[in-house]
PDB file of C-alpha atoms in Angstrom:
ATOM      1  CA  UNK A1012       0.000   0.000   0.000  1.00  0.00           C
ATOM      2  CA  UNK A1013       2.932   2.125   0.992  1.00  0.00           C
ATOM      3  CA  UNK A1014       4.679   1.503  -1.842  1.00  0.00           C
ATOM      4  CA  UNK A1015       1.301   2.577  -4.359  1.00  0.00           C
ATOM      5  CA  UNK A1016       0.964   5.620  -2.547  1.00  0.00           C
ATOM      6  CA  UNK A1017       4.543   6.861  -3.400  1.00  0.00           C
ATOM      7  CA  UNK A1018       4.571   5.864  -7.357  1.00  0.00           C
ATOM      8  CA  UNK A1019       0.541   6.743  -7.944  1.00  0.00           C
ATOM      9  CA  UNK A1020      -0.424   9.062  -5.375  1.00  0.00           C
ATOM     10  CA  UNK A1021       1.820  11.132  -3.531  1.00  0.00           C
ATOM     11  CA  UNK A1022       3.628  14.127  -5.774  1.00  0.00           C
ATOM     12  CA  UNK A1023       7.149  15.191  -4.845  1.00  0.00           C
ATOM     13  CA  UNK A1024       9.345  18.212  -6.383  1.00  0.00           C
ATOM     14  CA  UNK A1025      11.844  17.563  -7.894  1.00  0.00           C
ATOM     15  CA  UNK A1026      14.244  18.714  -5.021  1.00  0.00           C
ATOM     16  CA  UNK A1027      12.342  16.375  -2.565  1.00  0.00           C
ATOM     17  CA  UNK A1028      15.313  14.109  -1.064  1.00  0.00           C
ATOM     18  CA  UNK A1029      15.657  11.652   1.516  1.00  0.00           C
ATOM     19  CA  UNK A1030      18.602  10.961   3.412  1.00  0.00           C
ATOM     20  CA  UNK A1031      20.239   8.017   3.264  1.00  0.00           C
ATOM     21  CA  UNK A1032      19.705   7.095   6.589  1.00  0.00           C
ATOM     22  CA  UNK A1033      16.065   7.822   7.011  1.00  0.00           C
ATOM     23  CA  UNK A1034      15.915   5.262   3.560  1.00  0.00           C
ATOM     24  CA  UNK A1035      17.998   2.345   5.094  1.00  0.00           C
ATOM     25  CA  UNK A1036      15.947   2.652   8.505  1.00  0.00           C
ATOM     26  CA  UNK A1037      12.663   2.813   6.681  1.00  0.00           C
ATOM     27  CA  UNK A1038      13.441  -0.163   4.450  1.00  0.00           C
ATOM     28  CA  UNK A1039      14.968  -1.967   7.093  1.00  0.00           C
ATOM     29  CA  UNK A1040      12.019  -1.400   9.894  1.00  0.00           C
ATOM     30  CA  UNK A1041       9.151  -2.453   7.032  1.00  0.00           C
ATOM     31  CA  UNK A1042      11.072  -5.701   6.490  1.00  0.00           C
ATOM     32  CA  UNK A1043      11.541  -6.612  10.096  1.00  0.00           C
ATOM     33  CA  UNK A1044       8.452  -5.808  11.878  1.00  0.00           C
ATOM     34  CA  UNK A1045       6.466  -8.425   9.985  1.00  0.00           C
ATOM     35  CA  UNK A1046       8.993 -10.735  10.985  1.00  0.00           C
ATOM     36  CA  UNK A1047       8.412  -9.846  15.178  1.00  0.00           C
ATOM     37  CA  UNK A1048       4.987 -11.261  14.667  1.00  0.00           C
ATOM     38  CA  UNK A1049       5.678 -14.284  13.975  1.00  0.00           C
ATOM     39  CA  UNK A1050       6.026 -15.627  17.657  1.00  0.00           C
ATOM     40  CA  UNK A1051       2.946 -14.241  18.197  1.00  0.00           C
ATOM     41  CA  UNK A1052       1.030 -15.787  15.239  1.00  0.00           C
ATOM     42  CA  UNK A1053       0.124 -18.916  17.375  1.00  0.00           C
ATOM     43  CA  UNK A1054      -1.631 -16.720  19.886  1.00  0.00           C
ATOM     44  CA  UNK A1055      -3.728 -14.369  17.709  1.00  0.00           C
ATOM     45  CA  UNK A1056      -7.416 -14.443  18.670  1.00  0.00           C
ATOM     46  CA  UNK A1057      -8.139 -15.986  15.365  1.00  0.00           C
ATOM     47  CA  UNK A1058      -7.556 -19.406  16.639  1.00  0.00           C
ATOM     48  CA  UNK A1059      -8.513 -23.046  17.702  1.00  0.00           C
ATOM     49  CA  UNK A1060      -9.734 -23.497  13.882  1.00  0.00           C
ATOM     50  CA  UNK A1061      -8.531 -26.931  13.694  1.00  0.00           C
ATOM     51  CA  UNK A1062      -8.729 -30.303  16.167  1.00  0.00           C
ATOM     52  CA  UNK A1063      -6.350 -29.127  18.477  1.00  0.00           C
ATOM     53  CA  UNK A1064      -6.597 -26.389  20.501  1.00  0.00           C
ATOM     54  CA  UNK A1065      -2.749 -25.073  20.080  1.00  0.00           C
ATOM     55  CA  UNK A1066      -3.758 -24.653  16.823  1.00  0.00           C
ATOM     56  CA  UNK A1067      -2.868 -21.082  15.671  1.00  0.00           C
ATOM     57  CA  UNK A1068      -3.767 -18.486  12.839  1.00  0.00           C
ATOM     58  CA  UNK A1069      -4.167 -20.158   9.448  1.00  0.00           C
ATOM     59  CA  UNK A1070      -3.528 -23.427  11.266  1.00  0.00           C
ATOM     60  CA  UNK A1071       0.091 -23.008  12.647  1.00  0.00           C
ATOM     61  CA  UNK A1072       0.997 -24.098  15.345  1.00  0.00           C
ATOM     62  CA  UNK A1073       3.760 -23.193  17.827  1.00  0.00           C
ATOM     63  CA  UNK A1074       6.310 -25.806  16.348  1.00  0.00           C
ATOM     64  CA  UNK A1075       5.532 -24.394  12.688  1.00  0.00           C
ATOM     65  CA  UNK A1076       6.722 -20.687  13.112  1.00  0.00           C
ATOM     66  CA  UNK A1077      10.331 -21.459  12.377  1.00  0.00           C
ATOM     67  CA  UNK A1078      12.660 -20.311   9.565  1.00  0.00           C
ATOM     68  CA  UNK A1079      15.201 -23.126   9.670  1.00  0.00           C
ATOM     69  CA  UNK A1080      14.112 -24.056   6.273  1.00  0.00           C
ATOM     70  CA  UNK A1081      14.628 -20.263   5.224  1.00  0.00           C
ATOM     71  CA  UNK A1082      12.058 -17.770   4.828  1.00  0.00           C
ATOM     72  CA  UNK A1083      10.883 -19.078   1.062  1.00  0.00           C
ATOM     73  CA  UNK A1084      10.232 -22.194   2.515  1.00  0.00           C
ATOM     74  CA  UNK A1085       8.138 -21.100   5.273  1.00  0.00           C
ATOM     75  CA  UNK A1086       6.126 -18.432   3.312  1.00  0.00           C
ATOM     76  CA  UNK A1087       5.548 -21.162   0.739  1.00  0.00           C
ATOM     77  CA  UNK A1088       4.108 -23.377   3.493  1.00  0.00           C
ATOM     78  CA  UNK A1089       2.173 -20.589   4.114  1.00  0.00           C
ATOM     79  CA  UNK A1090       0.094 -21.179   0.748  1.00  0.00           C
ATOM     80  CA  UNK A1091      -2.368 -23.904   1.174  1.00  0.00           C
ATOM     81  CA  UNK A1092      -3.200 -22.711   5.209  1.00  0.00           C
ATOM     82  CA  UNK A1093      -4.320 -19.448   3.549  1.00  0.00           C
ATOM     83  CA  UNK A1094      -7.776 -20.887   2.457  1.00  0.00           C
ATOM     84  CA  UNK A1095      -8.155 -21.507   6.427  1.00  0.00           C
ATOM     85  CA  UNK A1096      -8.312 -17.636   6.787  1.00  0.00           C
ATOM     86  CA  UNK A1097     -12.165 -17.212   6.398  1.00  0.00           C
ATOM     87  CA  UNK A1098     -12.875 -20.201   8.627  1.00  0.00           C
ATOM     88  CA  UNK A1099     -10.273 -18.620  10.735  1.00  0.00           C
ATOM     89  CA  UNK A1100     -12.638 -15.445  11.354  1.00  0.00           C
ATOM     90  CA  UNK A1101     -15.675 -17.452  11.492  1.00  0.00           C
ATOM     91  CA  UNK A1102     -14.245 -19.697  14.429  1.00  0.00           C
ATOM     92  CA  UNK A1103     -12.744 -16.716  16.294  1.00  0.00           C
ATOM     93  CA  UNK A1104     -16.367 -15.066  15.425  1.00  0.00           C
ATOM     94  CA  UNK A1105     -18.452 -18.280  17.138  1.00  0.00           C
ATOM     95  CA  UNK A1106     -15.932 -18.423  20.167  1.00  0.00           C
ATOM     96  CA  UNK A1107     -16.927 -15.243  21.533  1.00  0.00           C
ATOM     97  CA  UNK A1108     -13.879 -13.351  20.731  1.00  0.00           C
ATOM     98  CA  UNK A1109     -15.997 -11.742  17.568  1.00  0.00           C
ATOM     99  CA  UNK A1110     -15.915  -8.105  19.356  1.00  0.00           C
ATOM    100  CA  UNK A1111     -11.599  -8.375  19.668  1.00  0.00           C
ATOM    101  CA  UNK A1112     -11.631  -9.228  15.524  1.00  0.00           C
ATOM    102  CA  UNK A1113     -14.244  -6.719  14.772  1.00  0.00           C
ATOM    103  CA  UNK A1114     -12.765  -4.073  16.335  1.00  0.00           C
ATOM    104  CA  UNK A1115      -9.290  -4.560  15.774  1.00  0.00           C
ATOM    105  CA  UNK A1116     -10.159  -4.898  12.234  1.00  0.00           C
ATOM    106  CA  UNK A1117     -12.555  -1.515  12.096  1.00  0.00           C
ATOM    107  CA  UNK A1118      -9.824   0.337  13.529  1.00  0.00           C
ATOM    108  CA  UNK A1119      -7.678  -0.782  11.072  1.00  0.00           C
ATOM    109  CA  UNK A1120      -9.525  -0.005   8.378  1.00  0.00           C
ATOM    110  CA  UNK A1121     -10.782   3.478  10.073  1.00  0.00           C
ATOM    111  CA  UNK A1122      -7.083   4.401  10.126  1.00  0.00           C
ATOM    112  CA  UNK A1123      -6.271   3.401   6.683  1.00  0.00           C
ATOM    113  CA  UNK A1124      -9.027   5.205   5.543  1.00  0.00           C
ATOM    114  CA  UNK A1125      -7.666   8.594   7.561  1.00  0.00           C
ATOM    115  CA  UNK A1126      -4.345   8.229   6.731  1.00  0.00           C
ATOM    116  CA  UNK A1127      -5.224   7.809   2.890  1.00  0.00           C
ATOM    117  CA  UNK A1128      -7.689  10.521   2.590  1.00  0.00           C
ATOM    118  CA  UNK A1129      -4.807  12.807   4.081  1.00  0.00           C
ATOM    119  CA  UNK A1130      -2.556  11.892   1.656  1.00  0.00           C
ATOM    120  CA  UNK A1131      -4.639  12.594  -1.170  1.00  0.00           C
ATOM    121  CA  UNK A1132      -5.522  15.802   0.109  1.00  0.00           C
ATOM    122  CA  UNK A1133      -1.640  16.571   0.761  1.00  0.00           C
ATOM    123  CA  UNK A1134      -0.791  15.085  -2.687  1.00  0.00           C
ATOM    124  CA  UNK A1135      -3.186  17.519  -4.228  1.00  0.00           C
ATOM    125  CA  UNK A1136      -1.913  20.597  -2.375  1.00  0.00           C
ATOM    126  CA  UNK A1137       1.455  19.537  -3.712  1.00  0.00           C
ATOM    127  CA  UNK A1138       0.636  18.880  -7.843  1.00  0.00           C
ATOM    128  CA  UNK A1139      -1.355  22.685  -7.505  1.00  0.00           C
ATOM    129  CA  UNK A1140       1.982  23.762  -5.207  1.00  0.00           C
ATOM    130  CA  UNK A1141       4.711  22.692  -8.088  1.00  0.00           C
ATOM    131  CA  UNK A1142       2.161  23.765 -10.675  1.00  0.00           C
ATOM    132  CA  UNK A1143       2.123  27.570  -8.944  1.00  0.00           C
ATOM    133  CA  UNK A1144       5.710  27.912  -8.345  1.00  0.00           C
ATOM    134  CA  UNK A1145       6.472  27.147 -11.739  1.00  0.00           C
ATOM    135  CA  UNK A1146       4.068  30.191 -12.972  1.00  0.00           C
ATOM    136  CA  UNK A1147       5.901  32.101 -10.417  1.00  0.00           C
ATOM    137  CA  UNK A1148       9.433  31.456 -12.042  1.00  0.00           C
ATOM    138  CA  UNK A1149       8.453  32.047 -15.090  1.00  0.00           C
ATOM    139  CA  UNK A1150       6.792  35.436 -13.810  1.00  0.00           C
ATOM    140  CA  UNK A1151       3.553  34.556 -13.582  1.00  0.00           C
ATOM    141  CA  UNK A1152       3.364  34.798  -9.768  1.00  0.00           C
ATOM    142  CA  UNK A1153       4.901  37.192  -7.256  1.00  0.00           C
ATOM    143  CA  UNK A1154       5.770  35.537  -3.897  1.00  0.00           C
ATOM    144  CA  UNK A1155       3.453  33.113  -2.458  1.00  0.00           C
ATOM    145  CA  UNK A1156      -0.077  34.176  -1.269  1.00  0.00           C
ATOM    146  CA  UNK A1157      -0.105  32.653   1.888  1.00  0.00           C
ATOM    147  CA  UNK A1158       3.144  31.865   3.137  1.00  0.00           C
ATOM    148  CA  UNK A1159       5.632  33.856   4.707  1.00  0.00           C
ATOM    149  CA  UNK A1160       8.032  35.342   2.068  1.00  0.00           C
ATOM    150  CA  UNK A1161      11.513  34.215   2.728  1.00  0.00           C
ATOM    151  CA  UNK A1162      11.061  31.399   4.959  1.00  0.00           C
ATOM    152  CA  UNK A1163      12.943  29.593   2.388  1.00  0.00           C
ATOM    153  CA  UNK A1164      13.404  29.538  -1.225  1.00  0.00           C
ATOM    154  CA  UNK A1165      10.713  27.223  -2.105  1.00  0.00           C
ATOM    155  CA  UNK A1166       7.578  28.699   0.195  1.00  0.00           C
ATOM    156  CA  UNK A1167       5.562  29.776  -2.755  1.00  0.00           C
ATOM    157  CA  UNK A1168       4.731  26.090  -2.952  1.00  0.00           C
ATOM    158  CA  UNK A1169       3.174  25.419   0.131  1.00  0.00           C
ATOM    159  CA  UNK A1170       0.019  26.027   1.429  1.00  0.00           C
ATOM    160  CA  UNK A1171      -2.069  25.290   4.295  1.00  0.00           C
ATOM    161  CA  UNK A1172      -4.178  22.078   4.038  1.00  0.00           C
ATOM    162  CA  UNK A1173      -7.824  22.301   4.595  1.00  0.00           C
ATOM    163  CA  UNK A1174     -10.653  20.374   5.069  1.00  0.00           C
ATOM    164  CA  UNK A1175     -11.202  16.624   6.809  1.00  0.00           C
ATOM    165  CA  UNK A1176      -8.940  15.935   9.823  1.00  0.00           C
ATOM    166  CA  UNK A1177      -7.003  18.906   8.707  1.00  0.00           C
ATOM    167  CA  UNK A1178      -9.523  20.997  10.314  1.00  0.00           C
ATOM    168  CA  UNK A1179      -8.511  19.459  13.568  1.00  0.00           C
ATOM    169  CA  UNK A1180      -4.881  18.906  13.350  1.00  0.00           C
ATOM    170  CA  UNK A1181      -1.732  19.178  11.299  1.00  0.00           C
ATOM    171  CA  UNK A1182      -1.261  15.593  11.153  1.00  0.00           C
ATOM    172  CA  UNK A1183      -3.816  13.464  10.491  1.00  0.00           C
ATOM    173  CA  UNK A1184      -2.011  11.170   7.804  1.00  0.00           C
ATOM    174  CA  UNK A1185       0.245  10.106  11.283  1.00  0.00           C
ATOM    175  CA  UNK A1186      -2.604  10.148  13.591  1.00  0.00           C
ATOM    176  CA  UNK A1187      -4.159   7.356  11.176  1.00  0.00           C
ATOM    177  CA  UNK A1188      -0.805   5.397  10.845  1.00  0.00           C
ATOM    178  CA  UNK A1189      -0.984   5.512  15.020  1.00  0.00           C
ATOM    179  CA  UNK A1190      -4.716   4.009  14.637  1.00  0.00           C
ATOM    180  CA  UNK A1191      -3.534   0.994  12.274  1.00  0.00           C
ATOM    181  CA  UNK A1192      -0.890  -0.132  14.958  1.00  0.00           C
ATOM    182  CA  UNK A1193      -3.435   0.189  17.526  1.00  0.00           C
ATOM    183  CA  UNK A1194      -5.515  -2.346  15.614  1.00  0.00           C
ATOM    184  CA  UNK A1195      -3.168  -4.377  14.845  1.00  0.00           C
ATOM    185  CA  UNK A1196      -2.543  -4.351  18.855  1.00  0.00           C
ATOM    186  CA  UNK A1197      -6.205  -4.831  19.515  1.00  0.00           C
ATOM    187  CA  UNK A1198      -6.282  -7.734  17.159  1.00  0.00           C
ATOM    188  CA  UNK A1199      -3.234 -10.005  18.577  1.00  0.00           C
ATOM    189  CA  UNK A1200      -4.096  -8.357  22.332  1.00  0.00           C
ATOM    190  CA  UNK A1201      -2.832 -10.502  24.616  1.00  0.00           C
ATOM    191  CA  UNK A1202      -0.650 -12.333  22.888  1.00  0.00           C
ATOM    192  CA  UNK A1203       1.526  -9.702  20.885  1.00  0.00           C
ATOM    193  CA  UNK A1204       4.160  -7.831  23.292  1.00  0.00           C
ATOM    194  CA  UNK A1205       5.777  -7.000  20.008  1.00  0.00           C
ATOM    195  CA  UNK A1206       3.142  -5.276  18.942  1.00  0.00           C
ATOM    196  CA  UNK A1207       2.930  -3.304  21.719  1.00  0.00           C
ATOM    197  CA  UNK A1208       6.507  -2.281  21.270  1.00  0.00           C
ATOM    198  CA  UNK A1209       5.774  -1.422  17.778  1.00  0.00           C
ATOM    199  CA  UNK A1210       2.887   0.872  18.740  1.00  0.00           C
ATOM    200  CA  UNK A1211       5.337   2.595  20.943  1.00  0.00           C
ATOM    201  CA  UNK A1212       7.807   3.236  18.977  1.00  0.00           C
ATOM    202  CA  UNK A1213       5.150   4.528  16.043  1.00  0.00           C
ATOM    203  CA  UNK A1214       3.931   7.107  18.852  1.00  0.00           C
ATOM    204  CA  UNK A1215       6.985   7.787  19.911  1.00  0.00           C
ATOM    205  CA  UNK A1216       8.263   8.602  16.579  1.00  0.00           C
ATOM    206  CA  UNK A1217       5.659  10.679  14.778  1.00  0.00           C
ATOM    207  CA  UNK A1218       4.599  12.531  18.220  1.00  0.00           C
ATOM    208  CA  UNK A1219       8.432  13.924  17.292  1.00  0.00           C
ATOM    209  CA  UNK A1220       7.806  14.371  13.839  1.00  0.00           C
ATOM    210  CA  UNK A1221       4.542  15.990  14.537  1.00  0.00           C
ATOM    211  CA  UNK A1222       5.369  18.236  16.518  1.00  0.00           C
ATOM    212  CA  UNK A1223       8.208  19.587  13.789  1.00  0.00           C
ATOM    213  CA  UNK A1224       5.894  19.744  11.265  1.00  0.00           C
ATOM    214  CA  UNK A1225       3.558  21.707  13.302  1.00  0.00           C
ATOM    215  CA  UNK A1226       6.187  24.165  14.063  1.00  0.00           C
ATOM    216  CA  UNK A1227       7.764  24.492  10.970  1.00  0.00           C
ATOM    217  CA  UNK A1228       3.351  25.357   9.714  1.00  0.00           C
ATOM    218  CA  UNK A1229       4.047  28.043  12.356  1.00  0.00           C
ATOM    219  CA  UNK A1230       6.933  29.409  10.815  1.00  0.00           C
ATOM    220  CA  UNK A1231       5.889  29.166   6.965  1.00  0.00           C
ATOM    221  CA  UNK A1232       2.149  30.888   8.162  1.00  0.00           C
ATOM    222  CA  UNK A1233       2.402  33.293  10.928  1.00  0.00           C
ATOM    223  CA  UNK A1234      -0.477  34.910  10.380  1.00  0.00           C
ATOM    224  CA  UNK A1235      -3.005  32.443   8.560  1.00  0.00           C
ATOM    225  CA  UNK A1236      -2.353  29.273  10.267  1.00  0.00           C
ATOM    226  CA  UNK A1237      -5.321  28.470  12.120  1.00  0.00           C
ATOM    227  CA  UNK A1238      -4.594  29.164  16.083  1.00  0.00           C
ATOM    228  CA  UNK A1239      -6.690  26.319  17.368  1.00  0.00           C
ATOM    229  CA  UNK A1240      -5.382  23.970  15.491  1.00  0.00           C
ATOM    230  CA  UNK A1241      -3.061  21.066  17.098  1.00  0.00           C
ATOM    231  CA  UNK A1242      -0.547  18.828  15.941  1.00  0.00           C
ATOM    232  CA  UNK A1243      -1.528  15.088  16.098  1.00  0.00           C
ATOM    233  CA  UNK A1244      -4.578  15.162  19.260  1.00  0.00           C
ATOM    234  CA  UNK A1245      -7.348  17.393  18.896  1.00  0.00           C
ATOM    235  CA  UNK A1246      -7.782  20.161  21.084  1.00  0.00           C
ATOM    236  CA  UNK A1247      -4.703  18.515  23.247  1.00  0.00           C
ATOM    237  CA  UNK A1248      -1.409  18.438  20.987  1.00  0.00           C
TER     238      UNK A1248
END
């Protein structure tokens, strides 16, 4: 999904850069983190599908989360236990842990759903951003409308996003990532201590990153950005 967004959604300048470090972590984080669930797939509440009750998710069990045949060889046995998943969600639906999957799954989707509606409204603000400042070096524009002049050398192509979540908070594209690991939490709760450090580490990291990006909205807008609105919380940060 990640990987969509950046090549059909999200619009860069041609300046944008990344440093190398913030590239090797991200790529690096993405490929582990699946990999620190899979001591807890045995525990998930989507379990007990088959005849024995250590049976896990898609019908692993304890002894079959291993990579000493190398991770090809465990995804591949992966392949035929995927048909298990509906009757996976159906058990875990009938054995009274229905409310856990539901609403581990709703927040899920309720934070995918956030975090991709505020990327297509940022993705927007940027095409119309590049678009402007382009009219504005070749003299159609003078100075950016809305920014503060001279913040830096590329302000006329910012502006302030509106509408959605955005009326709340700066942030809402990291508020919604923050929801999806809190799903994913509610889903594997009690069995996924991993997941619990993931979630923390999430907060952790875009509470930072939040907060920079709500002073730097400060900085660029002085006098248009809208006073009451907060970072990553409404009405708290």
């Amino acid at each position: 999904r990640r990987l969509l967004e950046t090549c059909c959604l999200m619009v860069y300048p041609s300046t944008a850069r990344m440093h190398v470090i913030a590239y090797v972590f991200g790529l690096s984080y993405y490929m582990v983190a699946p990999l620190s669930l899979l001591n807890t797939l045995s525990g998930l509440p989507l379990t007990r599908v088959g005849a024995h009750e250590n049976t896990g998710f898609l019908g692993l069990s304890q002894g079959d989360v291993s990579l000493e045949g190398g991770l090809g060889s465990f995804l591949a046995s992966l392949l035929p236990r995927a048909a298990a998943a509906p009757a996976a969600f159906a058990s875990a639906w009938a054995q009274g842990s229905a409310w856990q999957v539901a609403s581990g799954v709703g927040l899920t989707m309720i934070g995918f759903t956030l975090q991709f509606y505020s990327h297509w409204v940022l993705a927007a603000l940027a095409a119309r951003g590049i678009s402007r400042l382009q009219r504005s070096k070749r003299g159609g524009l003078d100075g950016d409308s809305e920014g503060s002049k001279g913040h830096n050398e590329d302000a006329s192509m910012y502006s302030i996003p509106r509408g959605g979540a955005f009326e709340w908070i700066s942030c809402p594209h990291y508020a919604g990532e923050i929801i999806i690991y809190a799903g994913l939490l509610l889903l594997t709760w009690p069995h996924s201590p991993n997941v619990f450090l993931m979630l923390g580490w999430v907060v952790t990291n875009l509470v930072l990153a939040a907060g920079a990006t709500q002073q730097w909205y400060h900085a660029a807008f002085p006098h248009s950005f809208p006073k009451s609105r907060r970072a990553l919380v409404p009405f708290v940060f």
